[in-house]
Amino acid sequence: MVDGKTYVTSVFEKVKENNNHETEFLQAVQEVFDSLIPVFDKYPQYIEENLLERLVEPERIVTFRVPWVDDQGNVQVNRGYRVQFSSAIGPYKGGLRFHPSVNQSIVKFLGFEQIFKNSLTGQPIGGGKGGSNFDPKGKSDQEVMRFTQSFMTELQKYIGPDLDVPAGDIGVGGREIGYLFGQYKRLNGYQNGVLTGKGLSFGGSLTRTEATGYGAVYFAQEMLAAKNDCVKDKTAIVSGSGNVAIYATEKLQELGAKVLAVSDSSGYVYDGDGINLETLKDIKEVKRERIVKYTEKHPNAVFTPTEQGHIWEIKADLAFPCATQNKISEEDAKKLVSNGVIAVTEGANMPSTLEAITVFQEANVLFGPAKAANAGGVAVSALEMAQNSGRTQWTFEEVDTKLKAIMTSIYKNASSAAKEFGQEGNLVVGANIAGFLKVAQAMSSQGIV
Ligand code: GLU
């Protein structure tokens, strides 16, 4: 029987060979595989069952044509995806991303991460992800609706409340979920558990909107508490200005931290008085405008376009990357470290490159990996599914209390797995192992499927 390292390395070689153009997918796989070597040494039966090679191959991927007509009467065509990665511990669960960068590598990396993240929440949900290369930026509500209805007309064949339950991700918020739900209902009848992130008037859960951002801050609180430290009176930078960034900012401010900067793809704003949340919400949630608009209301704030500088050059105690993948390079990480950052908490999926993570770990910066730190969103999605099944609705406080408990237990499980496998304090390894073990046990019990 080969040892863990030989086994994991040989599976990774095959994955590279079979998916050699899928760079983001390979990056996500490499990060997980590196962590799992000691697990296979401890449980050689998983090698015998070739569990890793099975897990890294999605159960199913569907890609489909999404034709729609724009406001000028032109026929547009986009590509839709759903990757149903693993149903070992529950129905496929994960968001839909609408962004021009979406391709098979992106949905596969997101779907792969989702397996472990969902497992870490302790909820019975498998891993999936989907989306389209559609760009909602600059589109009218009517265009978004026509595109979304066309997308759902095809997607509805593959999803269902006990089969696969999509939700939002970048470019898919309350408006899009509403349209998606409406089209699903028109085709299949009312089944409120088929999507999460729904509006409160048709089966949505209180706290779902806030959950990813709040959860990331709860996770940071746990990391800091383990060092007898806390969020109060800290300075923070939060990249992004979407749903995750907005509610991370809200919770940080509520806990007494000062958020100095937020960003979007055009650049970042720095406000030495602390970011004004009301203005930020108005620009991004209501008007859907660019972040530079912030300076119109707050003339003391400074806007720096992306070509002229990065948000990571700002000196702050806490960093919350909440935009998108690979936005913290090795250089950015070195800058953050030299500026004395205490903790980096990933609100986005895979926002730090593998090299950046190494920089943080070598500098002993507290590092909360995405799978663990941003699991609050999907955790509350699972709570939304539970409420839908029970035909009930919990209060904001009830859901928030459950969210907090879930984030605490994710932190505890990740840190104790890291300790058990000889890498105390390494939450990347801990989260990967803790997430993997439950999935592995389920797969092992279910035979070669
Ligand atoms: N897109 C979110 C994530 O990355 C949420 C998924 C969901 O709620 O299903 O976890």
Short mmCIF file of C-alpha atoms and ligand atoms in Angstrom, two decimals:
data_model
loop_
_atom_site.label_atom_id
_atom_site.label_comp_id
_atom_site.label_asym_id
_atom_site.label_seq_id
_atom_site.Cartn_x
_atom_site.Cartn_y
_atom_site.Cartn_z
CA MET A 1 0.00 0.00 0.00
CA VAL A 2 1.38 3.45 -0.92
CA ASP A 3 1.67 6.21 1.69
CA GLY A 4 -0.49 9.35 1.84
CA LYS A 5 1.98 11.56 0.02
CA THR A 6 2.51 9.14 -2.88
CA TYR A 7 -1.24 8.64 -3.23
CA VAL A 8 -2.19 12.33 -3.10
CA THR A 9 0.63 13.28 -5.48
CA SER A 10 -0.38 10.64 -8.02
CA VAL A 11 -4.03 11.73 -7.96
CA PHE A 12 -2.98 15.37 -8.35
CA GLU A 13 -0.86 14.47 -11.39
CA LYS A 14 -3.94 12.89 -13.00
CA VAL A 15 -6.11 15.89 -12.13
CA LYS A 16 -3.54 18.18 -13.76
CA GLU A 17 -3.40 16.02 -16.86
CA ASN A 18 -7.19 15.87 -17.20
CA ASN A 19 -7.87 19.54 -16.47
CA ASN A 20 -4.71 21.26 -17.56
CA HIS A 21 -6.32 24.53 -18.70
CA GLU A 22 -8.42 24.97 -15.58
CA THR A 23 -6.00 27.05 -13.54
CA GLU A 24 -8.39 28.21 -10.82
CA PHE A 25 -9.73 24.69 -10.35
CA LEU A 26 -6.21 23.28 -10.06
CA GLN A 27 -5.29 25.99 -7.54
CA ALA A 28 -8.27 25.11 -5.33
CA VAL A 29 -7.50 21.38 -5.62
CA GLN A 30 -3.81 21.84 -4.82
CA GLU A 31 -4.59 23.77 -1.64
CA VAL A 32 -6.90 21.02 -0.40
CA PHE A 33 -4.71 18.11 -1.50
CA ASP A 34 -1.62 19.50 0.26
CA SER A 35 -3.59 19.45 3.52
CA LEU A 36 -4.92 15.92 3.18
CA ILE A 37 -1.70 13.90 3.07
CA PRO A 38 -1.71 13.05 6.83
CA VAL A 39 -5.39 12.05 6.60
CA PHE A 40 -4.56 9.32 4.08
CA ASP A 41 -1.69 8.15 6.27
CA LYS A 42 -4.14 7.80 9.14
CA TYR A 43 -6.98 6.23 7.11
CA PRO A 44 -5.36 3.98 4.46
CA GLN A 45 -8.77 2.48 3.61
CA TYR A 46 -9.55 5.77 1.84
CA ILE A 47 -6.60 5.10 -0.45
CA GLU A 48 -7.93 1.62 -1.15
CA GLU A 49 -11.32 3.13 -2.01
CA ASN A 50 -9.56 5.71 -4.24
CA LEU A 51 -11.71 8.25 -2.52
CA LEU A 52 -9.82 11.35 -3.63
CA GLU A 53 -9.92 10.59 -7.33
CA ARG A 54 -13.67 10.04 -7.05
CA LEU A 55 -14.23 13.21 -5.03
CA VAL A 56 -12.32 15.48 -7.41
CA GLU A 57 -14.43 14.40 -10.39
CA PRO A 58 -17.78 16.27 -10.38
CA GLU A 59 -20.78 13.96 -10.25
CA ARG A 60 -22.23 15.97 -13.14
CA ILE A 61 -21.68 19.22 -15.07
CA VAL A 62 -24.31 20.75 -17.30
CA THR A 63 -23.57 23.59 -19.69
CA PHE A 64 -26.28 25.18 -21.74
CA ARG A 65 -27.15 27.95 -24.18
CA VAL A 66 -28.86 31.03 -22.75
CA PRO A 67 -30.39 33.10 -25.56
CA TRP A 68 -32.12 36.41 -24.77
CA VAL A 69 -33.08 39.67 -26.45
CA ASP A 70 -31.55 42.98 -25.31
CA ASP A 71 -33.34 46.34 -25.11
CA GLN A 72 -32.25 47.22 -28.66
CA GLY A 73 -33.84 44.05 -30.02
CA ASN A 74 -30.51 42.25 -30.59
CA VAL A 75 -30.31 38.53 -29.92
CA GLN A 76 -27.64 37.78 -27.30
CA VAL A 77 -26.24 34.39 -26.34
CA ASN A 78 -24.52 33.47 -23.07
CA ARG A 79 -23.36 30.18 -21.63
CA GLY A 80 -24.91 28.72 -18.49
CA TYR A 81 -23.34 26.20 -16.10
CA ARG A 82 -24.28 24.03 -13.15
CA VAL A 83 -21.67 21.80 -11.60
CA GLN A 84 -23.15 19.20 -9.27
CA PHE A 85 -19.95 18.28 -7.53
CA SER A 86 -20.80 16.09 -4.55
CA SER A 87 -24.03 14.82 -3.02
CA ALA A 88 -22.27 12.68 -0.41
CA ILE A 89 -23.80 14.50 2.57
CA GLY A 90 -26.87 16.18 1.10
CA PRO A 91 -28.42 17.79 -1.97
CA TYR A 92 -26.08 19.87 -4.11
CA LYS A 93 -25.95 23.36 -2.65
CA GLY A 94 -24.16 26.48 -3.81
CA GLY A 95 -24.61 29.78 -5.54
CA LEU A 96 -24.91 31.06 -9.07
CA ARG A 97 -22.40 33.62 -10.32
CA PHE A 98 -23.19 36.00 -13.18
CA HIS A 99 -19.93 37.61 -14.28
CA PRO A 100 -18.07 37.85 -17.63
CA SER A 101 -15.15 35.84 -16.16
CA VAL A 102 -17.30 32.75 -15.49
CA ASN A 103 -16.06 29.62 -17.26
CA GLN A 104 -15.82 25.93 -16.41
CA SER A 105 -12.64 26.37 -14.37
CA ILE A 106 -14.27 29.03 -12.19
CA VAL A 107 -17.47 27.07 -11.52
CA LYS A 108 -15.45 23.94 -10.80
CA PHE A 109 -13.15 25.68 -8.33
CA LEU A 110 -16.15 27.22 -6.61
CA GLY A 111 -18.04 23.91 -6.58
CA PHE A 112 -15.04 22.05 -5.21
CA GLU A 113 -14.55 24.57 -2.38
CA GLN A 114 -18.27 24.42 -1.67
CA ILE A 115 -18.10 20.68 -0.81
CA PHE A 116 -15.78 21.31 2.15
CA LYS A 117 -17.34 24.61 3.16
CA ASN A 118 -20.81 23.09 3.29
CA SER A 119 -19.53 20.12 5.23
CA LEU A 120 -17.91 22.46 7.77
CA THR A 121 -21.25 24.18 8.47
CA GLY A 122 -22.49 20.91 10.01
CA GLN A 123 -25.61 21.18 7.85
CA PRO A 124 -26.70 18.32 5.53
CA ILE A 125 -25.73 19.95 2.23
CA GLY A 126 -23.57 18.70 -0.65
CA GLY A 127 -21.50 20.89 -2.98
CA GLY A 128 -22.50 22.57 -6.22
CA LYS A 129 -22.10 25.85 -8.08
CA GLY A 130 -23.20 27.46 -11.29
CA GLY A 131 -23.58 30.64 -13.21
CA SER A 132 -23.04 32.32 -16.51
CA ASN A 133 -20.62 34.62 -18.33
CA PHE A 134 -23.49 37.14 -18.48
CA ASP A 135 -22.44 40.61 -17.25
CA PRO A 136 -25.24 42.30 -15.28
CA LYS A 137 -23.28 45.56 -15.18
CA GLY A 138 -25.00 48.27 -17.21
CA LYS A 139 -28.00 46.05 -18.05
CA SER A 140 -31.55 47.27 -17.48
CA ASP A 141 -33.88 45.45 -15.07
CA GLN A 142 -35.80 44.19 -18.09
CA GLU A 143 -32.66 42.74 -19.67
CA VAL A 144 -31.65 41.08 -16.41
CA MET A 145 -35.15 39.60 -16.16
CA ARG A 146 -35.17 38.27 -19.73
CA PHE A 147 -31.72 36.75 -19.35
CA THR A 148 -32.56 35.25 -15.96
CA GLN A 149 -35.82 33.72 -17.19
CA SER A 150 -34.02 32.13 -20.13
CA PHE A 151 -31.31 30.82 -17.79
CA MET A 152 -33.89 29.25 -15.44
CA THR A 153 -35.90 27.75 -18.29
CA GLU A 154 -32.96 25.42 -18.87
CA LEU A 155 -31.63 25.13 -15.31
CA GLN A 156 -34.99 24.04 -13.88
CA LYS A 157 -34.57 20.61 -15.46
CA TYR A 158 -31.68 19.84 -13.13
CA ILE A 159 -32.65 21.34 -9.75
CA GLY A 160 -35.21 20.75 -6.99
CA PRO A 161 -35.64 21.22 -3.23
CA ASP A 162 -34.17 17.77 -2.43
CA LEU A 163 -31.86 17.57 -5.43
CA ASP A 164 -29.96 20.81 -6.00
CA VAL A 165 -30.67 24.17 -4.38
CA PRO A 166 -28.94 27.19 -5.98
CA ALA A 167 -28.57 30.62 -4.37
CA GLY A 168 -26.71 33.85 -5.12
CA ASP A 169 -23.05 34.66 -5.60
CA ILE A 170 -21.35 37.55 -7.43
CA GLY A 171 -23.89 39.26 -9.73
CA VAL A 172 -26.82 37.30 -8.31
CA GLY A 173 -28.62 39.07 -5.47
CA GLY A 174 -32.19 39.55 -4.35
CA ARG A 175 -33.40 40.89 -7.71
CA GLU A 176 -32.01 37.94 -9.68
CA ILE A 177 -33.18 35.32 -7.14
CA GLY A 178 -36.67 36.83 -7.36
CA TYR A 179 -36.76 36.51 -11.16
CA LEU A 180 -35.24 33.02 -11.04
CA PHE A 181 -37.82 31.93 -8.49
CA GLY A 182 -40.69 33.41 -10.50
CA GLN A 183 -39.64 31.53 -13.63
CA TYR A 184 -39.12 28.24 -11.76
CA LYS A 185 -42.57 28.59 -10.21
CA ARG A 186 -44.16 29.29 -13.57
CA LEU A 187 -42.71 26.08 -14.95
CA ASN A 188 -43.02 23.76 -11.95
CA GLY A 189 -45.42 25.26 -9.44
CA TYR A 190 -44.62 26.77 -6.07
CA GLN A 191 -41.80 24.92 -4.32
CA ASN A 192 -40.18 27.38 -2.02
CA GLY A 193 -37.20 25.21 -1.10
CA VAL A 194 -35.77 25.23 -4.62
CA LEU A 195 -33.67 28.38 -4.15
CA THR A 196 -32.28 30.21 -1.14
CA GLY A 197 -31.62 33.89 -0.66
CA LYS A 198 -35.27 34.51 -1.50
CA GLY A 199 -37.18 37.66 -0.59
CA LEU A 200 -38.78 37.66 2.86
CA SER A 201 -42.27 37.75 1.35
CA PHE A 202 -41.82 34.40 -0.41
CA GLY A 203 -39.91 32.11 1.91
CA GLY A 204 -36.60 33.88 2.46
CA SER A 205 -34.83 33.77 5.80
CA LEU A 206 -34.10 36.74 7.99
CA THR A 207 -30.33 37.30 8.32
CA ARG A 208 -29.57 35.57 4.98
CA THR A 209 -28.55 38.89 3.37
CA GLU A 210 -26.19 39.71 6.24
CA ALA A 211 -24.97 36.16 6.86
CA THR A 212 -21.74 35.90 4.85
CA GLY A 213 -20.36 39.26 6.00
CA TYR A 214 -21.49 38.86 9.61
CA GLY A 215 -20.20 35.29 9.66
CA ALA A 216 -16.74 36.36 8.46
CA VAL A 217 -16.56 38.89 11.30
CA TYR A 218 -17.74 36.28 13.83
CA PHE A 219 -14.96 34.03 12.55
CA ALA A 220 -12.39 36.83 12.94
CA GLN A 221 -13.65 37.34 16.49
CA GLU A 222 -12.91 33.68 17.23
CA MET A 223 -9.39 33.90 15.80
CA LEU A 224 -8.69 37.06 17.81
CA ALA A 225 -10.26 35.70 21.01
CA ALA A 226 -7.88 32.73 20.89
CA LYS A 227 -5.07 35.32 21.19
CA ASN A 228 -6.92 37.25 23.93
CA ASP A 229 -7.67 40.01 21.45
CA CYS A 230 -10.86 41.45 19.95
CA VAL A 231 -12.29 43.50 17.08
CA LYS A 232 -13.07 46.60 19.16
CA ASP A 233 -10.96 49.67 18.32
CA LYS A 234 -9.20 47.95 15.44
CA THR A 235 -8.82 49.50 11.99
CA ALA A 236 -9.94 47.41 9.03
CA ILE A 237 -9.90 47.33 5.25
CA VAL A 238 -12.63 45.47 3.44
CA SER A 239 -12.15 44.85 -0.27
CA GLY A 240 -15.26 44.70 -2.45
CA SER A 241 -18.54 46.52 -1.92
CA GLY A 242 -21.08 43.81 -2.65
CA ASN A 243 -23.23 41.92 -0.23
CA VAL A 244 -20.34 40.32 1.69
CA ALA A 245 -18.30 43.52 2.03
CA ILE A 246 -21.27 45.66 3.06
CA TYR A 247 -22.35 43.36 5.90
CA ALA A 248 -18.79 42.67 7.06
CA THR A 249 -18.43 46.46 7.31
CA GLU A 250 -21.73 46.74 9.18
CA LYS A 251 -20.77 44.11 11.77
CA LEU A 252 -17.23 45.48 12.18
CA GLN A 253 -18.62 48.93 12.90
CA GLU A 254 -21.22 47.53 15.28
CA LEU A 255 -18.39 45.85 17.22
CA GLY A 256 -16.40 49.09 17.44
CA ALA A 257 -13.87 48.72 14.61
CA LYS A 258 -13.17 51.48 12.08
CA VAL A 259 -13.41 50.43 8.42
CA LEU A 260 -11.05 52.68 6.48
CA ALA A 261 -11.63 51.54 2.91
CA VAL A 262 -13.84 49.54 0.55
CA SER A 263 -13.45 48.93 -3.18
CA ASP A 264 -14.96 47.75 -6.45
CA SER A 265 -13.34 46.69 -9.72
CA SER A 266 -12.79 50.38 -10.66
CA GLY A 267 -10.74 51.25 -7.52
CA TYR A 268 -11.01 51.92 -3.80
CA VAL A 269 -12.18 54.71 -1.50
CA TYR A 270 -10.33 55.61 1.68
CA ASP A 271 -12.25 57.45 4.38
CA GLY A 272 -10.19 58.29 7.45
CA ASP A 273 -13.41 59.00 9.38
CA GLY A 274 -14.58 55.43 8.73
CA ILE A 275 -16.71 54.30 5.78
CA ASN A 276 -20.26 55.68 5.96
CA LEU A 277 -22.47 52.61 5.67
CA GLU A 278 -25.61 54.45 4.65
CA THR A 279 -23.83 56.02 1.66
CA LEU A 280 -22.23 52.70 0.73
CA LYS A 281 -25.57 50.88 0.80
CA ASP A 282 -27.26 53.62 -1.22
CA ILE A 283 -24.57 53.50 -3.93
CA LYS A 284 -24.32 49.73 -4.17
CA GLU A 285 -27.66 48.27 -3.09
CA VAL A 286 -30.02 50.94 -4.38
CA LYS A 287 -28.37 52.85 -7.23
CA ARG A 288 -25.91 50.16 -8.43
CA GLU A 289 -23.26 52.82 -9.09
CA ARG A 290 -19.44 52.85 -9.09
CA ILE A 291 -17.61 53.37 -5.80
CA VAL A 292 -16.14 56.76 -6.87
CA LYS A 293 -19.62 58.22 -6.16
CA TYR A 294 -18.83 57.88 -2.46
CA THR A 295 -16.53 60.93 -2.64
CA GLU A 296 -19.40 63.16 -3.82
CA LYS A 297 -21.08 62.81 -0.44
CA HIS A 298 -17.87 62.59 1.57
CA PRO A 299 -15.38 65.06 0.08
CA ASN A 300 -12.70 64.11 2.60
CA ALA A 301 -12.63 60.56 1.24
CA VAL A 302 -10.11 59.76 -1.49
CA PHE A 303 -10.76 57.55 -4.54
CA THR A 304 -7.82 55.66 -6.07
CA PRO A 305 -8.43 54.00 -9.43
CA THR A 306 -7.28 50.37 -9.81
CA GLU A 307 -4.47 51.34 -12.20
CA GLN A 308 -2.98 53.66 -9.56
CA GLY A 309 -2.98 51.56 -6.42
CA HIS A 310 -4.39 48.68 -4.43
CA ILE A 311 -6.48 48.69 -1.29
CA TRP A 312 -3.89 46.35 0.32
CA GLU A 313 -1.38 49.23 0.48
CA ILE A 314 -3.39 50.78 3.32
CA LYS A 315 -2.16 50.23 6.85
CA ALA A 316 -4.79 48.50 9.00
CA ASP A 317 -5.05 45.87 11.75
CA LEU A 318 -7.60 43.66 10.00
CA ALA A 319 -8.04 42.77 6.33
CA PHE A 320 -11.23 41.28 4.91
CA PRO A 321 -10.85 40.35 1.23
CA CYS A 322 -14.52 40.25 0.17
CA ALA A 323 -14.32 40.83 -3.60
CA THR A 324 -13.35 37.85 -5.76
CA GLN A 325 -10.65 35.22 -6.37
CA ASN A 326 -6.90 35.89 -6.50
CA LYS A 327 -7.08 39.52 -5.45
CA ILE A 328 -4.27 39.23 -2.88
CA SER A 329 -0.99 38.47 -4.63
CA GLU A 330 2.29 37.57 -2.91
CA GLU A 331 3.31 41.25 -3.20
CA ASP A 332 0.06 42.44 -1.67
CA ALA A 333 0.47 39.97 1.18
CA LYS A 334 4.02 41.21 1.86
CA LYS A 335 2.72 44.77 1.94
CA LEU A 336 -0.02 43.86 4.41
CA VAL A 337 2.50 42.05 6.61
CA SER A 338 4.98 44.93 6.55
CA ASN A 339 2.12 47.25 7.54
CA GLY A 340 1.52 45.07 10.61
CA VAL A 341 -1.76 43.36 9.72
CA ILE A 342 -2.92 41.12 12.60
CA ALA A 343 -5.60 39.04 10.88
CA VAL A 344 -6.73 38.29 7.34
CA THR A 345 -10.24 36.85 7.04
CA GLU A 346 -11.44 35.68 3.63
CA GLY A 347 -15.01 36.79 2.92
CA ALA A 348 -14.67 36.01 -0.81
CA ASN A 349 -13.90 32.60 -2.31
CA MET A 350 -10.14 32.00 -2.79
CA PRO A 351 -9.20 35.71 -2.67
CA SER A 352 -5.57 34.94 -1.71
CA THR A 353 -3.16 33.18 -4.04
CA LEU A 354 -1.30 30.14 -2.67
CA GLU A 355 1.85 32.29 -2.44
CA ALA A 356 0.01 34.98 -0.48
CA ILE A 357 -1.25 32.41 2.02
CA THR A 358 2.33 31.22 2.58
CA VAL A 359 3.42 34.81 3.27
CA PHE A 360 0.71 35.22 5.92
CA GLN A 361 1.46 31.90 7.55
CA GLU A 362 5.21 32.48 7.67
CA ALA A 363 4.60 35.88 9.28
CA ASN A 364 2.25 34.30 11.86
CA VAL A 365 -0.65 36.46 10.75
CA LEU A 366 -4.01 35.00 11.81
CA PHE A 367 -5.47 33.64 8.59
CA GLY A 368 -9.11 32.62 8.22
CA PRO A 369 -9.48 30.65 4.97
CA ALA A 370 -12.58 31.19 2.82
CA LYS A 371 -14.08 27.72 3.29
CA ALA A 372 -14.33 28.34 6.99
CA ALA A 373 -14.62 32.12 7.26
CA ASN A 374 -17.25 32.73 4.57
CA ALA A 375 -19.37 29.67 5.32
CA GLY A 376 -21.96 31.81 7.13
CA GLY A 377 -23.84 32.55 3.92
CA VAL A 378 -24.42 28.98 2.88
CA ALA A 379 -25.04 28.00 6.51
CA VAL A 380 -27.97 30.38 6.68
CA SER A 381 -29.09 29.09 3.27
CA ALA A 382 -29.34 25.67 4.91
CA LEU A 383 -31.33 27.27 7.74
CA GLU A 384 -33.59 28.81 5.07
CA MET A 385 -34.14 25.32 3.63
CA ALA A 386 -35.01 24.04 7.12
CA GLN A 387 -37.52 26.86 7.64
CA ASN A 388 -39.06 26.18 4.23
CA SER A 389 -39.44 22.47 4.99
CA GLY A 390 -40.97 23.26 8.37
CA ARG A 391 -43.27 25.92 6.87
CA THR A 392 -42.03 28.36 9.46
CA GLN A 393 -40.03 31.54 9.84
CA TRP A 394 -37.51 32.25 12.59
CA THR A 395 -36.74 35.73 13.91
CA PHE A 396 -33.63 37.69 13.00
CA GLU A 397 -32.21 37.03 16.47
CA GLU A 398 -32.89 33.29 16.26
CA VAL A 399 -31.10 32.97 12.95
CA ASP A 400 -28.25 35.26 14.01
CA THR A 401 -27.74 33.21 17.18
CA LYS A 402 -27.61 29.99 15.14
CA LEU A 403 -25.20 31.64 12.67
CA LYS A 404 -22.87 32.69 15.50
CA ALA A 405 -22.94 29.18 16.96
CA ILE A 406 -22.14 27.68 13.54
CA MET A 407 -19.18 30.04 13.01
CA THR A 408 -17.85 29.21 16.48
CA SER A 409 -18.13 25.50 15.83
CA ILE A 410 -16.41 25.83 12.42
CA TYR A 411 -13.54 27.64 14.13
CA LYS A 412 -13.31 25.00 16.86
CA ASN A 413 -13.46 22.07 14.44
CA ALA A 414 -10.86 23.59 12.11
CA SER A 415 -8.46 24.44 14.90
CA SER A 416 -8.79 21.07 16.61
CA ALA A 417 -8.32 19.19 13.30
CA ALA A 418 -5.16 21.25 12.68
CA LYS A 419 -3.88 20.31 16.13
CA GLU A 420 -4.80 16.63 15.77
CA PHE A 421 -2.90 16.40 12.49
CA GLY A 422 0.20 18.14 13.81
CA GLN A 423 -0.28 21.62 12.37
CA GLU A 424 -1.58 23.62 15.31
CA GLY A 425 -2.80 27.09 14.37
CA ASN A 426 -2.96 26.33 10.64
CA LEU A 427 -6.64 26.91 9.86
CA VAL A 428 -6.14 26.23 6.15
CA VAL A 429 -5.12 22.67 6.90
CA GLY A 430 -7.65 22.38 9.74
CA ALA A 431 -10.61 23.55 7.63
CA ASN A 432 -9.67 21.29 4.73
CA ILE A 433 -9.29 18.24 6.96
CA ALA A 434 -12.40 18.86 9.09
CA GLY A 435 -14.50 19.51 5.96
CA PHE A 436 -13.08 16.47 4.19
CA LEU A 437 -13.52 13.91 6.99
CA LYS A 438 -17.31 14.07 7.09
CA VAL A 439 -17.56 13.80 3.30
CA ALA A 440 -15.07 10.94 3.29
CA GLN A 441 -16.99 9.00 5.95
CA ALA A 442 -20.20 9.42 3.96
CA MET A 443 -18.56 8.37 0.69
CA SER A 444 -16.94 5.39 2.30
CA SER A 445 -20.29 4.20 3.72
CA GLN A 446 -22.09 4.61 0.41
CA GLY A 447 -19.90 2.26 -1.65
CA ILE A 448 -18.17 2.96 -4.94
CA VAL A 449 -20.54 5.56 -6.43
N1 GLU B 1 -22.36 31.81 -2.95
C1 GLU B 1 -22.27 31.62 -1.53
C2 GLU B 1 -21.02 30.83 -1.21
O1 GLU B 1 -20.00 31.01 -1.85
C3 GLU B 1 -23.54 31.07 -0.92
C4 GLU B 1 -24.06 29.81 -1.50
C5 GLU B 1 -25.43 29.40 -0.98
O2 GLU B 1 -26.00 30.09 -0.15
O3 GLU B 1 -25.90 28.35 -1.42
O4 GLU B 1 -20.95 30.08 -0.27
#
